[in-house]
Amino acid sequence: MAHLLRLLILCLMLPGLAPVAALAQQSDAPAVLVADRVWLEGQSRVIAEGAVEVMQGDVRLRAARVSYDRDSERLLIDGPIILTRGENEVIVADAAELDRDLRNGLIRSARMVINQQLQLAAARLDRVDGRYAQLTRATVSSCQVCGTRPPLWQIKARRVIHDREEMQLYFDDARMEVLGVPIFWTPRLRLPDPNQTRATGFLIPSIKRNSQLLTGVKVPYFIKMGDHRDLTLTPYLSSETTTLEWRYRQAFANGRITFEGAVSEDTLYNKGRAYVQGYGQFDLPRDFDLSFAIEAVTDDAYLTDYGYSDADLLESNVTISRVRSDEYIEARLGHYFTLRPGESNSEIPSIVGNVLYEKRLFPRLGGELRFKAEEHSHLRYSTTPGLGRDVVRLNAEALWFNTWTLPLGLRAEGLVGVHADGFITRQDALPANQSGVSPTAALTLRWPWVRNQANGVSEVIEPVMMAAWTGGSGLAVANDESTRVEFDEGNLLSLSRFPAPDRREHGLRGALGLNWTRIDPQGWDARLTFGTVYKADVDGNFSPSSGLRNSVSDLLIAGQFRNQAGLSLTARGLFNHDFNINKAEARAGWSSDRYALSASYVWLSADATENRPSNVSEWLFSSDFDLGRHLRGSLEGRYDIAADEPVSAGMGLLYANECVEVELSVSRRFASSTIVTPATDFSLTIGLRGFSAASASGRGVAKSCR
């Protein structure tokens, strides 16, 4: 009560001071002073001592002694002083002289901390217009200072001006020091403060070493072009190349776009080299979405030589779509450009158009009625018959589904419908026009057996069976779309396992499967699937390695495992009648706060119909792990077991603390072809913390003083 009484007496005695409640109603309100002891000296001076606090808006000052002169409206402050502005700025000083609003004045022996990251120490700090802080004989660093030892890095300057509104730091006569040793000097320097997220200026440079392009330097420059767009230019210079990389971004009220690319002159190619890629997305009226993507390059090896991408097929497209609970509409136009050795862009389907409409209805008789119509066309540039085949495909279908629960918990799913297909083929030996109608029907039975345990664990064993029939016969059309068939647990009970409707499964067929699932909210989850397909007639449209070519398919075995410790396993395989593997893949991952490990293996048997003359057997791995409090490492590799040789390998190290981030990476590409040459890449990036809102890695732990 005595504390509050002194505050009220002070406010009544000095009309220039207002109560705290008034600050919420007037942004330019004067300061409020609170202290243990307050007395009046003369007619216009108030002196406060002991736990003194002065508050004005979001500014709070704590000091040992404050003297307020009403005539001059100045505060004379004796330290130790702590002056805070919100949560992003703290000033510690020995003495100060400020106006009554704490906006302007002089602070001696000041140390300012911005956003709990960047420290600025100065013999004198002048506050001007409540916006600028001018520091004289200043030292700036984000490193922890341990005793008299110099920090890892610091910038010393004759003068530093901090602009709070623009969130910029301006240096005069600046000298950069590392462990107390000067490394460079500049008369002028501008850097963003830690609160700045977008400001024109240089970004962190990097040193790159490539066995083909030799040692070079990248120096990115960010240009802010308003609140909604920006441009980044990155010169890349070495003795073997002169390259300019660029990226443009813009946000709109209903979407966004991003374009990036590079232009190069180097010793590897006789002509100028360039690439561009971009994407965008926009919201259109009536719930439609527009999206596009662009990829283009001047030569096949450019992306690989510079490490921009490993893509071997470039796609540009524009898509308009709408998704609703009972309707789907999509119109898509795409262009493809191959970088693969042995493929000619004139002989692949380069221009592809697709229009799809799908509608769901729920009739009174029950179940679901689904209509689907699709138009697809693809064009080759070649005019040579056979090599320049162009195709237009029209498909329509109407299907009715329903589900019933039978005695003993048996679940039945019924389907009846009809498919209509039409093809127009040009520049090919096959008939020009083909069409057909295929009625279809299917019945699927599921019998789930569930066991719930007292500890919350649930286990489900579910035998499944499907019988299906599709009338008509296959049409004499080229296989341009269903060249790669994947048989897995996702399409075990499908009407057709071809990826596109240029092929359909006909005749009588069935499928048998068994699913086992274990769910433990506090432990481990697992799923295991066995399945096989039976057909009355052999379908030669399936490749030998697909596992579906014979009347009895390969045995499908698939499983997943996951536990609370971060371990996850996934495996899938197709085994023929001799229990030899046709296709197999496995993935493993293990992650925690300190490490992340992942590995995968793939086996594909030789199959000429899938352009695979020999077996494929590869494994790859990647890892990310802590090596200490500040150091994190990474390893990755890919090995061709069939050829008994590595494909690629890489490693990286990241050192990060509160004031610096150093990233080193080395990678090697061993593969070679007519357009790809084995190469080694080296990259070194050093970033000073404290001049951006967040680091790239998000890591950083303060060093300890020993």
GROMACS .gro file of N, CA and C in nm, residues 14 44-47 67-76 100:
model
   48
   14LEU      N    1   0.306   1.589  -0.997
   14LEU     CA    2   0.366   1.624  -1.125
   14LEU      C    3   0.264   1.603  -1.235
   44SER      N    4   1.071   2.192  -0.867
   44SER     CA    5   1.051   2.121  -0.995
   44SER      C    6   1.131   1.992  -1.009
   45ARG      N    7   1.202   1.950  -0.907
   45ARG     CA    8   1.285   1.830  -0.920
   45ARG      C    9   1.234   1.721  -0.826
   46VAL      N   10   1.211   1.602  -0.882
   46VAL     CA   11   1.171   1.484  -0.806
   46VAL      C   12   1.284   1.384  -0.813
   47ILE      N   13   1.322   1.330  -0.699
   47ILE     CA   14   1.431   1.232  -0.692
   47ILE      C   15   1.373   1.102  -0.637
   67SER      N   16   1.647   1.107  -1.127
   67SER     CA   17   1.613   1.245  -1.093
   67SER      C   18   1.537   1.305  -1.211
   68TYR      N   19   1.415   1.357  -1.184
   68TYR     CA   20   1.332   1.414  -1.290
   68TYR      C   21   1.318   1.565  -1.269
   69ASP      N   22   1.358   1.641  -1.371
   69ASP     CA   23   1.348   1.787  -1.369
   69ASP      C   24   1.227   1.827  -1.453
   70ARG      N   25   1.127   1.883  -1.388
   70ARG     CA   26   1.004   1.916  -1.459
   70ARG      C   27   1.026   2.029  -1.559
   71ASP      N   28   1.115   2.126  -1.528
   71ASP     CA   29   1.137   2.238  -1.618
   71ASP      C   30   1.201   2.193  -1.749
   72SER      N   31   1.302   2.110  -1.739
   72SER     CA   32   1.371   2.062  -1.862
   72SER      C   33   1.311   1.933  -1.916
   73GLU      N   34   1.220   1.870  -1.835
   73GLU     CA   35   1.159   1.742  -1.873
   73GLU      C   36   1.265   1.639  -1.909
   74ARG      N   37   1.366   1.630  -1.823
   74ARG     CA   38   1.476   1.535  -1.844
   74ARG      C   39   1.485   1.440  -1.725
   75LEU      N   40   1.528   1.318  -1.754
   75LEU     CA   41   1.554   1.217  -1.652
   75LEU      C   42   1.704   1.195  -1.642
   76LEU      N   43   1.762   1.218  -1.523
   76LEU     CA   44   1.902   1.186  -1.497
   76LEU      C   45   1.906   1.055  -1.422
  100ARG      N   46   1.146   1.272  -2.092
  100ARG     CA   47   1.047   1.208  -2.007
  100ARG      C   48   0.978   1.090  -2.076
   0.00000   0.00000   0.00000
